[in-house]
Coordinates of C-alpha atoms and ligand atoms in Angstrom, one line a residue:
X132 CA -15.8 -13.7 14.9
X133 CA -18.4 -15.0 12.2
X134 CA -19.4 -12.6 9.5
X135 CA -21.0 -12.7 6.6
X136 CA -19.2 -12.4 3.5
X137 CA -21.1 -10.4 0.4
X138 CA -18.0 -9.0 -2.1
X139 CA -19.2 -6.6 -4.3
X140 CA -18.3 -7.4 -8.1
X141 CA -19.7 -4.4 -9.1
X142 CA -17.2 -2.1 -10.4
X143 CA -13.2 -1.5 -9.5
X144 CA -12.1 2.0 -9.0
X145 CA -13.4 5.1 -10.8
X146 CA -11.7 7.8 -11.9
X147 CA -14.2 10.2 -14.0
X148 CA -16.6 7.3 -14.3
X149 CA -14.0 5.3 -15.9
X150 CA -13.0 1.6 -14.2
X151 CA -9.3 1.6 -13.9
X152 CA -6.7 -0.3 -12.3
X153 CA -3.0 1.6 -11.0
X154 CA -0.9 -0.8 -12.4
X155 CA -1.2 -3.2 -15.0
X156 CA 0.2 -5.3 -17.3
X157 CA -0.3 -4.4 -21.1
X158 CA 1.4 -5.9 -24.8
X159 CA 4.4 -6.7 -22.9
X160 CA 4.8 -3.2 -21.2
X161 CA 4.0 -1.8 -17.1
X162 CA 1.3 0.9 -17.2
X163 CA 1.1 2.7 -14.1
X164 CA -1.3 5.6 -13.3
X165 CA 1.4 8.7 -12.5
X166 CA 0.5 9.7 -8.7
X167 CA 2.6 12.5 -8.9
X168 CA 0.4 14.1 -11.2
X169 CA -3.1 13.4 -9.6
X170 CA -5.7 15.3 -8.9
X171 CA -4.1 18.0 -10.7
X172 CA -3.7 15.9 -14.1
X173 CA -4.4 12.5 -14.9
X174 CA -1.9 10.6 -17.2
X175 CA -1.0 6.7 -17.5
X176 CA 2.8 5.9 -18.3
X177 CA 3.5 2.9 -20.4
X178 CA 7.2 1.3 -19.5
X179 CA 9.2 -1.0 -21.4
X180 CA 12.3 -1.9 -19.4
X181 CA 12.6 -2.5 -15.3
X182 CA 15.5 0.5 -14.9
X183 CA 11.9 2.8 -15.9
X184 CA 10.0 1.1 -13.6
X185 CA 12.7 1.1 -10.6
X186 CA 12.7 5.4 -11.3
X187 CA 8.9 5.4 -11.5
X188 CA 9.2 3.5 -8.2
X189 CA 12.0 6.1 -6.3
X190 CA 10.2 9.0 -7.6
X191 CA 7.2 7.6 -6.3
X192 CA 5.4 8.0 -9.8
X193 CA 4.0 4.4 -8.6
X194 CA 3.3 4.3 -4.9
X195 CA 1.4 2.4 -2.1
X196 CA 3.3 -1.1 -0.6
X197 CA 0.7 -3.4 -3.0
X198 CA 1.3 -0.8 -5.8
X199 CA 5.1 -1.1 -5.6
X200 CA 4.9 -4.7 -4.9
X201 CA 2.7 -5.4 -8.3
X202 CA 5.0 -3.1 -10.3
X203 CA 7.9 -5.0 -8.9
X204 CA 6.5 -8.1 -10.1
X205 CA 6.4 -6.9 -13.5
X206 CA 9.5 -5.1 -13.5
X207 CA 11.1 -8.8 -12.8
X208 CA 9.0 -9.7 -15.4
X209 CA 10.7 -7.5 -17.8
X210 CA 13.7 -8.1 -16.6
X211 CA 13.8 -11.7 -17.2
X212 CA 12.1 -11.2 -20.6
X213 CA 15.2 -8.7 -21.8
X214 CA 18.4 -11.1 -19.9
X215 CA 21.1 -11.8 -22.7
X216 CA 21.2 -15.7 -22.9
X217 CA 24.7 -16.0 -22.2
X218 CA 24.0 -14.0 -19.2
X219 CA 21.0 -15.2 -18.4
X220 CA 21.2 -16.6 -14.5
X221 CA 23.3 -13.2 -13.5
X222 CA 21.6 -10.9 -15.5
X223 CA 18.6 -11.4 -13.6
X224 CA 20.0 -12.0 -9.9
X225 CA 21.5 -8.4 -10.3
X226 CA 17.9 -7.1 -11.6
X227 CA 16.3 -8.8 -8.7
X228 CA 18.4 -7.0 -6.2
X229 CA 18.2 -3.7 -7.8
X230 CA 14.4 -3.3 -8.4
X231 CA 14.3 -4.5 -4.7
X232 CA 16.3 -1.9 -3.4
X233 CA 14.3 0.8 -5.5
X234 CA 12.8 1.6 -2.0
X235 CA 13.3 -0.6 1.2
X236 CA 10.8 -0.6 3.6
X237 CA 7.5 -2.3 2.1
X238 CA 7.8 -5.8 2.0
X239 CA 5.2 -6.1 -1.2
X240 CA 8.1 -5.4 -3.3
X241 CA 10.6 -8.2 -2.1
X242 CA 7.8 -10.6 -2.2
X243 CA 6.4 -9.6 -5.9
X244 CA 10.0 -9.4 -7.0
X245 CA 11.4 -12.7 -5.1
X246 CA 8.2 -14.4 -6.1
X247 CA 8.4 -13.6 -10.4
X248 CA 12.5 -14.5 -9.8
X249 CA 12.0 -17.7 -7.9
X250 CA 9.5 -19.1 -10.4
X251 CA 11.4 -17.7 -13.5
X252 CA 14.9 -19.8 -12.2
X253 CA 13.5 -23.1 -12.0
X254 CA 13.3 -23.7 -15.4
X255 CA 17.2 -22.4 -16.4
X256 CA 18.8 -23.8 -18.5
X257 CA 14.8 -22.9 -21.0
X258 CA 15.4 -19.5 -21.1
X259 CA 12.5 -19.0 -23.0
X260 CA 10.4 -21.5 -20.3
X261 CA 11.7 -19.2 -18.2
X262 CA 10.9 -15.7 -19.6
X263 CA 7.3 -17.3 -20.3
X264 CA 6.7 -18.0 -16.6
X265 CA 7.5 -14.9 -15.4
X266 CA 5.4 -12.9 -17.0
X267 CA 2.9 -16.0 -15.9
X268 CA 4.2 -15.6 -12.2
X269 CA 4.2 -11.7 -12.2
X270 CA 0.2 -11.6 -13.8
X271 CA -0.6 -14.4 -10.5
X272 CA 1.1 -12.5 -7.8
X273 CA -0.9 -9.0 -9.1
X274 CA -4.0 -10.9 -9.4
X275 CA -4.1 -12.5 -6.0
X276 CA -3.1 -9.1 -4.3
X277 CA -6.0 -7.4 -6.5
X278 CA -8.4 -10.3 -4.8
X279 CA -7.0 -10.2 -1.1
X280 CA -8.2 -5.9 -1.2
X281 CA -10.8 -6.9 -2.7
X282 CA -12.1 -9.4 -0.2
X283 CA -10.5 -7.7 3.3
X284 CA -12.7 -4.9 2.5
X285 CA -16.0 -7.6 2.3
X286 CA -14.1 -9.1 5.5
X287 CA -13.5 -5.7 7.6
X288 CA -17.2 -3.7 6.5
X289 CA -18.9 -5.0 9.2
X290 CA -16.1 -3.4 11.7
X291 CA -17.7 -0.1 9.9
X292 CA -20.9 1.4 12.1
X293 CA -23.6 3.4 10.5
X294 CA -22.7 6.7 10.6
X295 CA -18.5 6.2 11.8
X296 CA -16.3 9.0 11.5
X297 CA -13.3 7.8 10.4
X298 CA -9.7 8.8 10.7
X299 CA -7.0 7.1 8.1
X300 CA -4.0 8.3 7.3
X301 CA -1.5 8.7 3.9
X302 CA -2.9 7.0 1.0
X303 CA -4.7 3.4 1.4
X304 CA -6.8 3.3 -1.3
X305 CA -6.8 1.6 -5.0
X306 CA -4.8 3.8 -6.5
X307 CA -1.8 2.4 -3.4
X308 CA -2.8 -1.2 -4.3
X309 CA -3.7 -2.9 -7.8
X310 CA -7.6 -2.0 -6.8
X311 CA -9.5 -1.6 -4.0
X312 CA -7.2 -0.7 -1.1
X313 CA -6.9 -1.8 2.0
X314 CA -8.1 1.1 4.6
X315 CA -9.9 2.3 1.7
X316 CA -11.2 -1.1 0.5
X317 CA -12.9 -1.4 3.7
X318 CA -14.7 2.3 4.1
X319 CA -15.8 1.8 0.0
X320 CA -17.6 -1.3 0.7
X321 CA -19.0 0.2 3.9
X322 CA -20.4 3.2 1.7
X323 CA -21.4 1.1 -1.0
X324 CA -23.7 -1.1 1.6
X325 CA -25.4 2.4 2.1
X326 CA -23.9 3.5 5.7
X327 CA -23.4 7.1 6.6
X328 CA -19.6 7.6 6.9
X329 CA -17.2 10.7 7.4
X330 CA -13.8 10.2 6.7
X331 CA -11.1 12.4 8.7
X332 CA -8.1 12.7 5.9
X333 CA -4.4 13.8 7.4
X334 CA -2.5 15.2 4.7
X335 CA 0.4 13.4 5.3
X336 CA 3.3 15.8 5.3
X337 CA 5.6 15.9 2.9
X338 CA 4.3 14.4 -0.2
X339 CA 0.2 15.2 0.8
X340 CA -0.6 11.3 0.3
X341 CA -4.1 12.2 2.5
X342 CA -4.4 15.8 1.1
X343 CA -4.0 14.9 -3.0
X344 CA -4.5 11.0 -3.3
X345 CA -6.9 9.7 -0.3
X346 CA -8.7 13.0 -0.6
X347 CA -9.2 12.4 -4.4
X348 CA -10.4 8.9 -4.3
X349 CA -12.9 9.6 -1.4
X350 CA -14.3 12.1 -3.7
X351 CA -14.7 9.7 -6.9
X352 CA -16.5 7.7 -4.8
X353 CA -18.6 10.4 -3.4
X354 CA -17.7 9.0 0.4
X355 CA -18.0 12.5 2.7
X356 CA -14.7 13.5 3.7
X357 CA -12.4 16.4 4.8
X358 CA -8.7 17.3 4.8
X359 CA -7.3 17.9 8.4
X360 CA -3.3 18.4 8.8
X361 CA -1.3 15.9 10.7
X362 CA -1.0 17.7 13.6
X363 CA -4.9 18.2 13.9
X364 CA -5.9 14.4 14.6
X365 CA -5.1 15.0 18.1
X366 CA -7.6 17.6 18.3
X367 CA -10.8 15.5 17.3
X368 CA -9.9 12.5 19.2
X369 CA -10.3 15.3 22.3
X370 CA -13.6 16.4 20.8
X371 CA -15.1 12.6 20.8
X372 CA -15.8 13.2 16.9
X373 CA -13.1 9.8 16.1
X374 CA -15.2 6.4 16.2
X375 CA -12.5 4.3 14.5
X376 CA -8.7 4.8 12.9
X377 CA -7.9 2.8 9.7
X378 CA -5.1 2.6 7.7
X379 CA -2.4 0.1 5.6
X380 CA 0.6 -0.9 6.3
X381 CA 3.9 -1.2 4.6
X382 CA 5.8 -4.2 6.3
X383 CA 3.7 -6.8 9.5
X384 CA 6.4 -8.7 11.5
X385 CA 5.6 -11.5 13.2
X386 CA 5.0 -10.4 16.4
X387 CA 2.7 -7.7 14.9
X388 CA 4.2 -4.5 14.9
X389 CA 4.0 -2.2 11.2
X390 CA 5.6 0.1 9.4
X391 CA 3.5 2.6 8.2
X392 CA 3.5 5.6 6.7
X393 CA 5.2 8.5 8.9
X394 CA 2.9 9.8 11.5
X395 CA 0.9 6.9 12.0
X396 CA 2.7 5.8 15.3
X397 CA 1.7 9.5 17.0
X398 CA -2.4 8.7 15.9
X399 CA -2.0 5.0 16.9
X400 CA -1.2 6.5 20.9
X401 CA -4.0 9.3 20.2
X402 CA -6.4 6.3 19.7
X403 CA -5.2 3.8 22.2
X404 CA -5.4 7.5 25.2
X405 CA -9.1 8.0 23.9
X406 CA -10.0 3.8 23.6
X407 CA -10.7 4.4 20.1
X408 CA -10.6 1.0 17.9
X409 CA -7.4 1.1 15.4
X410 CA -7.4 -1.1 12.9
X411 CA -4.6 -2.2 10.1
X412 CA -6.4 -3.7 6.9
X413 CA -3.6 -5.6 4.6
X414 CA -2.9 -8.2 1.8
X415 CA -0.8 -11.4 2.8
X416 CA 1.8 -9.5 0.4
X417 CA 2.2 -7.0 3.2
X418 CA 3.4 -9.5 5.9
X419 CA 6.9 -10.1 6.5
X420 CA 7.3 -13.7 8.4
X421 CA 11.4 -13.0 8.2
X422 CA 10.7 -10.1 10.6
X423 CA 10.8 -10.8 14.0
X424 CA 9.7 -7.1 15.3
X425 CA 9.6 -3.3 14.3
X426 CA 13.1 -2.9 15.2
X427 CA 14.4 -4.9 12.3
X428 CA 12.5 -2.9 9.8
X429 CA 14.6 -0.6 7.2
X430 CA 13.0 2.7 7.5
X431 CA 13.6 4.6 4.2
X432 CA 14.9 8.0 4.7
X433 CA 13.7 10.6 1.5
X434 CA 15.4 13.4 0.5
X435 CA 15.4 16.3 3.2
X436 CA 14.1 18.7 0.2
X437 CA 10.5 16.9 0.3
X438 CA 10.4 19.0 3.1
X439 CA 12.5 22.4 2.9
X440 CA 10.7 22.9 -0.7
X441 CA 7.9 22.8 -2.6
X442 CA 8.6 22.9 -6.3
X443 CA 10.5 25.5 -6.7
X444 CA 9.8 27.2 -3.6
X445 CA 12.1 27.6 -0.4
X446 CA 9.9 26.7 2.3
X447 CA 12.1 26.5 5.5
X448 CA 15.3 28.5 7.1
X449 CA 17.9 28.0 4.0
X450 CA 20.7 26.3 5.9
X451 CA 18.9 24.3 8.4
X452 CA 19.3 20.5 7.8
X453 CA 16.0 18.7 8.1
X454 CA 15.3 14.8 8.9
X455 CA 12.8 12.7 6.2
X456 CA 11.9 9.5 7.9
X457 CA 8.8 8.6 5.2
X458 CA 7.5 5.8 7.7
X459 CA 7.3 4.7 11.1
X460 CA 6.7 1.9 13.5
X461 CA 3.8 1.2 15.5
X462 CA 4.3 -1.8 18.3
X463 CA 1.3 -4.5 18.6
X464 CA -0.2 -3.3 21.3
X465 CA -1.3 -0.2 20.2
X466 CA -3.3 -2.0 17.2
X467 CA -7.1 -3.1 17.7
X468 CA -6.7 -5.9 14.7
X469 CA -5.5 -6.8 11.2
X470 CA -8.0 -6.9 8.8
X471 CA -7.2 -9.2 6.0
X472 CA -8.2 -11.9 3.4
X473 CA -8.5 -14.7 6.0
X474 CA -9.9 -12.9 8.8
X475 CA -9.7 -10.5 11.1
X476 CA -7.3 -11.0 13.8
X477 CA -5.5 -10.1 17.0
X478 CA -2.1 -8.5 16.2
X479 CA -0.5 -11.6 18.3
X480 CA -2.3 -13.9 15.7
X481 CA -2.4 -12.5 12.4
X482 CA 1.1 -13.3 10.8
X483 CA 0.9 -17.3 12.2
X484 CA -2.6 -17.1 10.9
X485 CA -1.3 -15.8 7.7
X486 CA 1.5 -18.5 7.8
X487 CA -0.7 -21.3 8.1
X488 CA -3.0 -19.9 5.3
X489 CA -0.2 -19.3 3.0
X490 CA 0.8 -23.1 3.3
X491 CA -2.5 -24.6 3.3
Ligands
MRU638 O1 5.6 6.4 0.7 P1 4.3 5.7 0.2 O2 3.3 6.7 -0.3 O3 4.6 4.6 -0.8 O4 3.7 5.1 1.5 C1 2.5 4.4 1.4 C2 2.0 4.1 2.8 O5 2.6 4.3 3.8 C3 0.6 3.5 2.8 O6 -0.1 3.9 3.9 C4 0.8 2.0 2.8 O7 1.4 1.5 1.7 C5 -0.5 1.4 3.1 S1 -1.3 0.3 2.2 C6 -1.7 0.8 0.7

């Protein structure tokens, strides 16, 4: 497919008419925008070591596959810059394997934390070569996932008709990545370029990802949009008022099946019964070419509280259990194409694409 490629330099995401970016790298610290607190309150948190930023990770004060994957990066970062010299070469194979484990499934944060460690180790026994190069390496990997959104959403706009409605589903936007987005990315360059859209938001049971975040960044952007539950996606696919699905994705295998956010398997079927396009935008960062298929994905499971409460409230039957899967997998088949940096391919296609491009 040929397309034309016009990327907007105009302006990175805006919150209250301010440009910000969700993580970022500042005087030798990690400043994260807190997700936990949006829409309701909007704070930045400044972090000095990589034990705060694997918490801001867990708790999900930092969220999104590109987010996590950036604020990996400079956790490493961090990491290497604080390893004792006489320890220096453990020290910071046992930080690389516990910021990677902060939360398991998206890929982004093995790469951004593997790539800052790899680059940082080649120059042992220079420690201080070494603590120089990751902060070097971490700054290169964030920057080139910043660019990838940034260009996937030039690359997928044309997918976008005048006047889509548009389902997506949990978060996908800048404040999930370093900027931009991915689903997001593509839907804000398709407003910007002036088309009519109307953006179908799930909420995204437990945490409200759709409901609090998407909902919220739609809105800054002043792209029309309204808040459906999970459950109600079914419902307008049978009404013919779905043109197009969209969303991220947390970990590509090879053979192209994702993990995404949980509940985006169910809408992928809904789509594929009412031969609705579904399409997966994501930065190389995403793609795991160790992965053979969905079956060898970790799926994280979240405490069962994100669902039986709410703050302090008791929402469910006291002493039931209840299961937390926080993503699923959808097979290849069921997805239209991958939207990306290099193109926009076939699931069959898009990781050996990817390959290729990453070695070129
Ligand atoms: O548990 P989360 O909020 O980190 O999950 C995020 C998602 O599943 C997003 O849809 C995914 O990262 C898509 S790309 C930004």
């Amino acid at each position: 497919m040929k397309w034309s490629l016009r990327i907007d330099r105009g302006y990175n995401m805006l919150i209250n008419g301010i440009e910000y970016k969700s993580v970022w790298w500042e005087d030798g610290s990690v400043c994260l925008i807190d997700q936990n607190l949006l829409p309701f309150a909007f704070q930045v948190v400044k972090l000095n070591d990589f034990p705060q930023v694997i918490k801001a990770i867990r708790d999900m004060t930092v969220r999104g596959a590109p987010a996590i994957g950036a604020a990996g990066a400079f956790a490493m970062a961090l990491a290497v810059i604080a390893a004792p010299d006489d320890k220096f070469r453990s020290s910071i194979r046992l930080a690389h394997d516990q910021i990677i484990a902060a939360r398991p499934t998206a890929i982004d944060l093995n790469n951004g934390v593997s790539y800052v460690y790899e680059n940082a180790l080649r120059f042992i026994p220079d420690n201080g070569h070494c603590r120089q190069v990751a902060v070097l390496a971490a700054t290169e990997f964030v920057d080139r996932s910043e660019h990838d959104c940034r260009i996937l959403g030039a690359i997928g706009e044309p997918l976008i008709p005048d006047g889509a409605r548009i389902l997506t589903h949990c978060n996908a936007g800048a404040l999930a990545t370093v900027d931009w987005g991915t689903a997001l990315a593509v839907i804000r360059v398709a407003h910007r370029k002036g088309k009519r859209l109307f953006v179908y938001v799930s909420e995204t049971r437990p945490r409200l990802q759709g409901a609090r975040l998407t909902a919220f960044e739609l809105q800054q952007e002043g792209i029309e949009h309204a808040i459906i539950t999970d459950s109600a996606a079914g419902y307008y696919f049978w009404k013919n008022e779905i043109d197009l699905m969209i969303t991220g994705a947390d970990r590509i295998c090879l053979n192209g099946d994702i993990a995404n956010k949980i509940g985006t398997y169910d809408k992928a079927v809904l789509a594929k019964e009412h031969k609705i396009p579904f399409y997966v935008a994501a930065p190389q960062t995403t793609f795991d070419l160790a992965c053979m298929n969905g079956k060898h994905i970790p799926i994280e499971y979240r405490s069962p509280e994100e669902i039986t409460r709410f703050g302090d409230c008791q929402l469910s039957n006291p002493d039931s259990p209840a299961f937390n899967p926080a993503f699923d997998i959808t097979p290849a088949r069921l997805i239209t194409a991958f939207i990306t940096s290099k193109g926009i391919f076939k699931p069959k296609e898009a990781a050996h694409l990817i390959h290729k491009a990453i070695e070129n």
